[in-house]
Coordinates of C-alpha atoms in Angstrom, one line a residue:
Chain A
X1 CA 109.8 138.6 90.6
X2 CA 109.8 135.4 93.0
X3 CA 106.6 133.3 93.2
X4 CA 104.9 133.3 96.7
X5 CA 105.4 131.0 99.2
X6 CA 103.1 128.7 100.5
X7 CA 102.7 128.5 104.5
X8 CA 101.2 126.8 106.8
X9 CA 101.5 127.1 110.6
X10 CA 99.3 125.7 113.3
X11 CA 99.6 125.8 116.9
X12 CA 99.0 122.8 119.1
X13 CA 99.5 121.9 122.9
X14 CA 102.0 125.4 123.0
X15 CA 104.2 124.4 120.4
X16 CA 103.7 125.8 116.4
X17 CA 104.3 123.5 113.4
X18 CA 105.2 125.8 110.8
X19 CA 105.4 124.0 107.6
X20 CA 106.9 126.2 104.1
X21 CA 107.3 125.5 100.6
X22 CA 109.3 127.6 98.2
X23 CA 108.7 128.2 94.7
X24 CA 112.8 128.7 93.8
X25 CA 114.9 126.9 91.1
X26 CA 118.0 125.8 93.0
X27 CA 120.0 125.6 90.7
X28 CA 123.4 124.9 91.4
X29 CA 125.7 126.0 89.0
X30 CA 127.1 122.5 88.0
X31 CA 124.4 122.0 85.4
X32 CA 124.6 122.5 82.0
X33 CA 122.0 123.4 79.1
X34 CA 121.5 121.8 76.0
X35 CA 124.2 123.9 74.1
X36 CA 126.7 122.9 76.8
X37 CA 127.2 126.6 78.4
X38 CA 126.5 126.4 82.2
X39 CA 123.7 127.2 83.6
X40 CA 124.6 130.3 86.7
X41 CA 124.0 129.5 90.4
X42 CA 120.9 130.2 91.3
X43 CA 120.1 129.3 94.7
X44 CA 118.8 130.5 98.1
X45 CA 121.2 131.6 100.8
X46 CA 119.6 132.6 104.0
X47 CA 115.9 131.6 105.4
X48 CA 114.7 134.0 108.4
X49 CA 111.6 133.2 110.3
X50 CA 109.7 135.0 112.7
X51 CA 107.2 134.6 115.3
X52 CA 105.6 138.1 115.2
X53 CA 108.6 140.6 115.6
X54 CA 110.7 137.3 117.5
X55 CA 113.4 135.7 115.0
X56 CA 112.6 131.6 115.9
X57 CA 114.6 130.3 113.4
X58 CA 117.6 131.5 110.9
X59 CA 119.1 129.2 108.6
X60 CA 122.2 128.9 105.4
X61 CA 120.6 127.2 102.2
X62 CA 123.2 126.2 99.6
X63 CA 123.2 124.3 96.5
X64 CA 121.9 120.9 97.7
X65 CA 119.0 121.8 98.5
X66 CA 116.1 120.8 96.0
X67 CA 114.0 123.1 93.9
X68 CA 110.8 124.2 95.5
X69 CA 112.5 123.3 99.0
X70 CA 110.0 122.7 101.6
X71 CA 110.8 122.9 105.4
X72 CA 109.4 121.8 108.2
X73 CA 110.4 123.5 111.7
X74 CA 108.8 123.6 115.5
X75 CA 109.1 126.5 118.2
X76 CA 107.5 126.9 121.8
X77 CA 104.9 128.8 122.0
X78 CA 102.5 131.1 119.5
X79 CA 99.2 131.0 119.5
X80 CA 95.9 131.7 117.3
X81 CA 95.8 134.6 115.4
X82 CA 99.5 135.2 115.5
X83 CA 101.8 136.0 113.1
X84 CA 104.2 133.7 111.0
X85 CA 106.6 135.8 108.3
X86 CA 109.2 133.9 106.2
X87 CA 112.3 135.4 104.0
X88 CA 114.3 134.4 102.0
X89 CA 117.5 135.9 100.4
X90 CA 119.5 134.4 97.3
X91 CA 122.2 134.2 95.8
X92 CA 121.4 136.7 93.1
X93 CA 120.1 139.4 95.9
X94 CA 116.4 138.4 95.1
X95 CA 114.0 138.3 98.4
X96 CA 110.4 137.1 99.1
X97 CA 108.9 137.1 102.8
X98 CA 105.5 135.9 103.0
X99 CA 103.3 135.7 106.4
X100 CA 100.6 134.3 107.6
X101 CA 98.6 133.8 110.8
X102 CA 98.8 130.7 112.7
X103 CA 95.8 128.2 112.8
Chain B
X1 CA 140.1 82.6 106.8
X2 CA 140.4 84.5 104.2
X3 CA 138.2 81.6 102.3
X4 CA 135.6 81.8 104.9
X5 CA 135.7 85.7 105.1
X6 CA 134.5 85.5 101.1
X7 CA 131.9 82.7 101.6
X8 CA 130.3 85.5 103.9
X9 CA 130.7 88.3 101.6
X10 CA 128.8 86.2 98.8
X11 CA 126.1 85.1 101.4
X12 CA 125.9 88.5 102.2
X13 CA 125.2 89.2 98.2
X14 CA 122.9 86.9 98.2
X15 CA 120.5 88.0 101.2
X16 CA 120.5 91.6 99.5
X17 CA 119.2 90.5 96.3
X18 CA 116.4 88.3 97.5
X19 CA 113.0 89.8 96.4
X20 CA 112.3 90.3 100.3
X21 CA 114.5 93.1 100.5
X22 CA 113.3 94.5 97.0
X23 CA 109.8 94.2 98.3
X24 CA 110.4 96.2 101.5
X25 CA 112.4 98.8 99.1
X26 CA 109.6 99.3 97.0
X27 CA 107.1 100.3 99.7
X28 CA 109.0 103.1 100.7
X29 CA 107.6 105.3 98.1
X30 CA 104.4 105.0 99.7
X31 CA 106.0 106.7 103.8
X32 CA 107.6 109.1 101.2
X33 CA 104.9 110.3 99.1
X34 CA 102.8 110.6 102.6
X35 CA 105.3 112.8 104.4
X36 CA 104.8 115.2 101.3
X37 CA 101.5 115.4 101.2
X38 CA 101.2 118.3 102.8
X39 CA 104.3 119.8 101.2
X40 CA 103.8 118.5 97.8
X41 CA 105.1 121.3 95.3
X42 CA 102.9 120.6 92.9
X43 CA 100.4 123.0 95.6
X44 CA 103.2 125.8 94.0
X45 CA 101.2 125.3 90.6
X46 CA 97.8 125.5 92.1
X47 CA 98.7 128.6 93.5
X48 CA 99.8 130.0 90.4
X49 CA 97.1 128.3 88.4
X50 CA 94.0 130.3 90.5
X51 CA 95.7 133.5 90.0
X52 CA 96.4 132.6 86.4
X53 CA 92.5 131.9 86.2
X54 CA 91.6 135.6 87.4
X55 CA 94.1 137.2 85.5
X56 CA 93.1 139.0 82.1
X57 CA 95.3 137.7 79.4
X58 CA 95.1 136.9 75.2
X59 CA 94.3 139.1 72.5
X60 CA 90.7 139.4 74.0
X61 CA 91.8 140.5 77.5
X62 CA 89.9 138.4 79.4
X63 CA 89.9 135.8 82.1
X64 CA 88.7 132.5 82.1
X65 CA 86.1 133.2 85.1
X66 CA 83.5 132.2 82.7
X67 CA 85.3 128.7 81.3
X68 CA 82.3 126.8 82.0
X69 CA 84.4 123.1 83.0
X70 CA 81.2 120.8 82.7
X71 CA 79.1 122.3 86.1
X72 CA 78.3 125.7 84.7
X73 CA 80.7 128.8 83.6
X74 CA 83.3 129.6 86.3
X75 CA 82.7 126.7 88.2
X76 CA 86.0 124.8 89.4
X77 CA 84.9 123.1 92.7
X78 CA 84.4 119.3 91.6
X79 CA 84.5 119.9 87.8
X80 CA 87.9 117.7 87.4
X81 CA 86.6 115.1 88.9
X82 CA 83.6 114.7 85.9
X83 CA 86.0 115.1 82.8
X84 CA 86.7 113.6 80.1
X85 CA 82.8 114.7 79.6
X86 CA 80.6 115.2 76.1
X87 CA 80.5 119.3 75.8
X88 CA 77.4 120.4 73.5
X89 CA 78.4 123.6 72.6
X90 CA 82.1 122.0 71.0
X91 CA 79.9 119.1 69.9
X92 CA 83.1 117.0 71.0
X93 CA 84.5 114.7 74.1
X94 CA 86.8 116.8 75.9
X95 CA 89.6 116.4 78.7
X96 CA 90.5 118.8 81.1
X97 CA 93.4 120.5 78.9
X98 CA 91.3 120.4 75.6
X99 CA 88.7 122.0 77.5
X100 CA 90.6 124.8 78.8
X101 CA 92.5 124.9 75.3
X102 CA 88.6 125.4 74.1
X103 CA 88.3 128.0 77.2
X104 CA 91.4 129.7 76.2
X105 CA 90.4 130.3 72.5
X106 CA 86.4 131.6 73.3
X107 CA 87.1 133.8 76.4
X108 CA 90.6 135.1 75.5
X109 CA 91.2 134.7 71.7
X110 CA 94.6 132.3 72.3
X111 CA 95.2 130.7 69.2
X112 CA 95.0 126.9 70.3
X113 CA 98.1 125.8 67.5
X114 CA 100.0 127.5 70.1
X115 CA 99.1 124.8 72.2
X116 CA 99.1 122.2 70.3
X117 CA 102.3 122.7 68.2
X118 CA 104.4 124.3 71.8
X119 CA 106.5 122.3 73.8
X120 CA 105.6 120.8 77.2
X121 CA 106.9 123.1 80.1
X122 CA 107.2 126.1 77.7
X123 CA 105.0 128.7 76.7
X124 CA 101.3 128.5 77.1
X125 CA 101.5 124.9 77.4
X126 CA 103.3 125.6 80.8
X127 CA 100.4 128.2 81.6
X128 CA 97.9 125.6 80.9
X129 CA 99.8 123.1 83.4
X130 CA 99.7 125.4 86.2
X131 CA 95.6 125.7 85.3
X132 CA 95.5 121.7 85.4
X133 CA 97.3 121.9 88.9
X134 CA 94.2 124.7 90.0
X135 CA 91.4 122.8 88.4
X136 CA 92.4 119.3 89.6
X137 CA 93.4 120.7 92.8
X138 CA 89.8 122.0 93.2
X139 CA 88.7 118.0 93.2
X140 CA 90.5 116.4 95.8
X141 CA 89.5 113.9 97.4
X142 CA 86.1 113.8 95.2
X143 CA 85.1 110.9 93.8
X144 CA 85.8 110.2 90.0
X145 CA 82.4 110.1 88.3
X146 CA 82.7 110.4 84.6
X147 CA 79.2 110.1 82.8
X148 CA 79.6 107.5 80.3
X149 CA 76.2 107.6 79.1
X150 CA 76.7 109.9 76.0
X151 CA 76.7 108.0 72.4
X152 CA 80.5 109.9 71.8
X153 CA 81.4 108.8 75.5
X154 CA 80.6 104.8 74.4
X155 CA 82.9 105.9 71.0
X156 CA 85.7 107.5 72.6
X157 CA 85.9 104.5 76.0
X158 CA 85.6 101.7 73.0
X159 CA 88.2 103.6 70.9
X160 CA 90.4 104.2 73.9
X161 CA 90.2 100.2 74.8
X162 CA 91.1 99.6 71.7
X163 CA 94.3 101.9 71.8
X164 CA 95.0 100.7 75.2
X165 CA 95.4 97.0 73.5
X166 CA 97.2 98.1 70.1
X167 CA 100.6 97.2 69.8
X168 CA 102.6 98.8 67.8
X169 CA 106.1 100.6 67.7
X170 CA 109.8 99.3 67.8
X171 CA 108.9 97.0 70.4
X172 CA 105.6 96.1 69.7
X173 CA 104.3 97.6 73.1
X174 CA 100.6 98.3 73.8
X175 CA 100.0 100.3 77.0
X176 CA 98.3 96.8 78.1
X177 CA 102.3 95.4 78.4
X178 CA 103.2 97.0 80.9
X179 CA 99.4 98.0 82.3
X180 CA 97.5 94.6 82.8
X181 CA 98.9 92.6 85.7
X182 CA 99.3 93.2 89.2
X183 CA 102.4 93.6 91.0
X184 CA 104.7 94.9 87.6
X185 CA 106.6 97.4 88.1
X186 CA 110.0 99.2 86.2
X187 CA 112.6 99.9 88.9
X188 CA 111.0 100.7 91.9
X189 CA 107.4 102.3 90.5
X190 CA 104.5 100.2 90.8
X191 CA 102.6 100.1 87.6
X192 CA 99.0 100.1 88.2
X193 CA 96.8 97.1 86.1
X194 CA 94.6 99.4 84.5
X195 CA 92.2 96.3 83.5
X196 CA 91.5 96.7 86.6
X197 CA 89.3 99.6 88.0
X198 CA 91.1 99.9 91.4
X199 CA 94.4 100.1 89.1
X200 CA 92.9 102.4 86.6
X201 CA 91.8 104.6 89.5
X202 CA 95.2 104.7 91.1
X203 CA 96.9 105.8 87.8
X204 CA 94.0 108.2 86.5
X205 CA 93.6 109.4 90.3
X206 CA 97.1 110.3 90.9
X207 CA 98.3 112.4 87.8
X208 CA 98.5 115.1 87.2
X209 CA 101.4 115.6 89.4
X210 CA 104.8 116.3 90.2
X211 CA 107.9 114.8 89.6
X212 CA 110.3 114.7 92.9
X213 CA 113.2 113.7 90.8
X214 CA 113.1 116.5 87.6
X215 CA 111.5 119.2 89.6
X216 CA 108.6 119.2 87.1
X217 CA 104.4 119.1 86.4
X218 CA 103.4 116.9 84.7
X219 CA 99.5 116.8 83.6
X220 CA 98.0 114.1 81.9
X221 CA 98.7 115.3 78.3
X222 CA 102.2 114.8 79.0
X223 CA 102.0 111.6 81.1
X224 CA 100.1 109.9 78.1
X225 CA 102.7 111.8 75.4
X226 CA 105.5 109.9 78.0
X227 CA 103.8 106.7 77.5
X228 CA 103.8 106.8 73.7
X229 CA 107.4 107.7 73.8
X230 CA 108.1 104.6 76.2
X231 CA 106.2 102.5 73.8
X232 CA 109.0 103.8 70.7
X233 CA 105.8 104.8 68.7
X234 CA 104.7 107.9 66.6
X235 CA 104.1 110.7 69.7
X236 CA 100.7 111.8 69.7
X237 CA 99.5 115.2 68.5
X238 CA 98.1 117.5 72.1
X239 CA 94.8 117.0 72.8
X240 CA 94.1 114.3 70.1
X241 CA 91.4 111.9 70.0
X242 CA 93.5 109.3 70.9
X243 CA 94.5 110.6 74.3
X244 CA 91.2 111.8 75.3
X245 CA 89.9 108.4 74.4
X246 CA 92.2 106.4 76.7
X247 CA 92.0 109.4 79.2
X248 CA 88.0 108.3 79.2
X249 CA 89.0 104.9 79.3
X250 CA 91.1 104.9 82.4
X251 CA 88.7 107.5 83.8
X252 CA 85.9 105.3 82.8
X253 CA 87.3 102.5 84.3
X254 CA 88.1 104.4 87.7
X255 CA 85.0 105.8 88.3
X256 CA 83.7 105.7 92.0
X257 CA 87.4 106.2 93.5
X258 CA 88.9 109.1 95.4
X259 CA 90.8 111.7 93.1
X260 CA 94.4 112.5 94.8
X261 CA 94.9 115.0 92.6
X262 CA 97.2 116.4 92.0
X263 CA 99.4 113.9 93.1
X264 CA 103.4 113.3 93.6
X265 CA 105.7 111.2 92.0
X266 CA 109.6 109.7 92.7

């Protein structure tokens, strides 16, 4: 099962700062272990966010990005009280979404 | 031309390797280390740590709501901030991770040789590293204040002095070569002078944490087990005297700064 997510999301001046960090291995596929056998790709793919029901951002993940990625991202609007949900998809078919409400 | 064309290449050489450069290079870490403060990963451990706490595990099924950390049983808030302390009921000076090791025997019945003989980042040794993350968490930004008033405090902060200044090993290193003037550093970390309190604060103030570079917690066991290893000397055995006693040293010596635990690392 993949770890939860931690999320933050605040809402200033109309615009909300939402702010994630992923508990995920990344690992690439290049690697390999102490016997020399490589280690599979195991990485995330796609990252969906939404405002309430809205999609605001959709992004590809490959390989380069670091374990425990952490991302940063802006979008008009939101407001107190609203809703923030994250997923994420890998390569192995394994999904977390996480939510929480925006300060 | 072509002459003139290489005289500039070498000046160019030159201004690039002038300490000036290095100097502004070796700041960086600093902007770096403040844009992920709020994204540090180590917060992944925390969060794993305080659900780790409540969760019923070991022989005895039970949680460690009742690990009483220095400030009473189940208290967390603060209590990182007072260790290494003198426990009565173990009769001994105990870090965080020998205290929880303690915790982990009483409340749940967890053989502590597990501990002690495992592997960093494996087993319950990487269990008890996500509970460091919680605990420490739980004293951010408190002040240190270790209580060195106890007759086995004196022993262990004279006995960890004392390691801090042995030299020993393949290279005849103490921890005091590379820990006891200002402005050293190997590559582009900063080595804090842990003579001095502010130094001593910095390095006991900012791990446990995590490593940006290896993905990886690292609590103060293994910083201190990494130090031995540097130093080419016999590693020391978990939660020994040895590295509670320069854990009480450093702490000792830090006492009255601000805790950033836990912290991040290049």
């Amino acid at each position: 099962m993949a770890s939860p997510m931690r999320i933050r999301a605040a809402a200033k001046e109309g615009v909300t700062e939402v702010r994630v960090l992923m508990s995920h291995v990344m690992e690439t596929g290049q690697r390999k272990d102490s016997s020399g056998a490589l280690i599979p790709a195991h990485f995330i793919t796609e990252l969906t966010a939404k405002h309430n029901d809205k999609v605001v951002l959709s992004a590809e993940f490959g390989p380069s990005v670091s374990t425990n990625p952490y991302l940063a991202f802006k979008f008009n609007g939101g407001a107190k009280g609203d809703k923030v949900a994250v997923t994420w998809v890998d390569n192995k078919g394994e999904t977390r979404t996480d939510e929480v409400q925006v300060s | 031309m072509r002459k003139q064309l290489i005289a500039a290449a070498i000046g160019a050489g030159v201004a690039l390797a002038s300490p000036a450069v290095f100097a502004q290079q070796d700041l960086n870490f600093d902007e770096y280390r403040a844009m992920l403060e709020d994204g540090n990963p180590a917060e992944l451990y925390e969060m794993e740590g305080e659900e780790l706490w409540k969760t019923a595990r070991g022989p005895k099924n039970a949680t460690l709501e009742q690990c009483d950390l220095g400030l009473g049983p189940g208290v967390v808030q603060g209590a990182a901030a007072q260790l290494p302390r003198y426990f009565a009921d173990a009769d001994k000076v105990q870090d965080l991770e020998t205290r929880l090791m303690y915790c982990m025997e009483k409340q749940q019945g967890i053989d502590p040789a597990e501990i002690v003989n495992g592997k960093f980042l494996q087993g319950e040794r990487r269990q008890m590293a996500a509970l460091v993350a919680y605990v420490v968490g739980q004293s951010k930004g408190e002040k240190i204040a270790v209580d060195l008033s106890h007759p086995k405090m004196k022993e262990m902060y004279a006995l960890g002095e004392q390691a801090f200044y042995y030299r020993t090993g393949a290279m005849d290193f103490a921890c005091s070569s590379c820990h006891s003037q200002d402005g050293k550093r190997i590559r582009a970390t900063q080595l804090p002078n842990i003579t001095k309190p502010e130094g001593a604060a910095a390095g006991w103030g900012s791990w446990p944490a995590y490593r940006v570079s290896n993905s990886q917690f690292w609590t103060m066991q293994h910083r201190l087990w990494d130090c031995f290893r540097q130093q080419r000397t016999a590693e020391p055995i978990f939660a020994s005297d040895v590295t509670i006693a320069l854990s009480v040293f450093m702490a000792g010596k830090g006492n009255g700064a601000e805790a950033q635990w836990p912290g991040v690392k290049r």
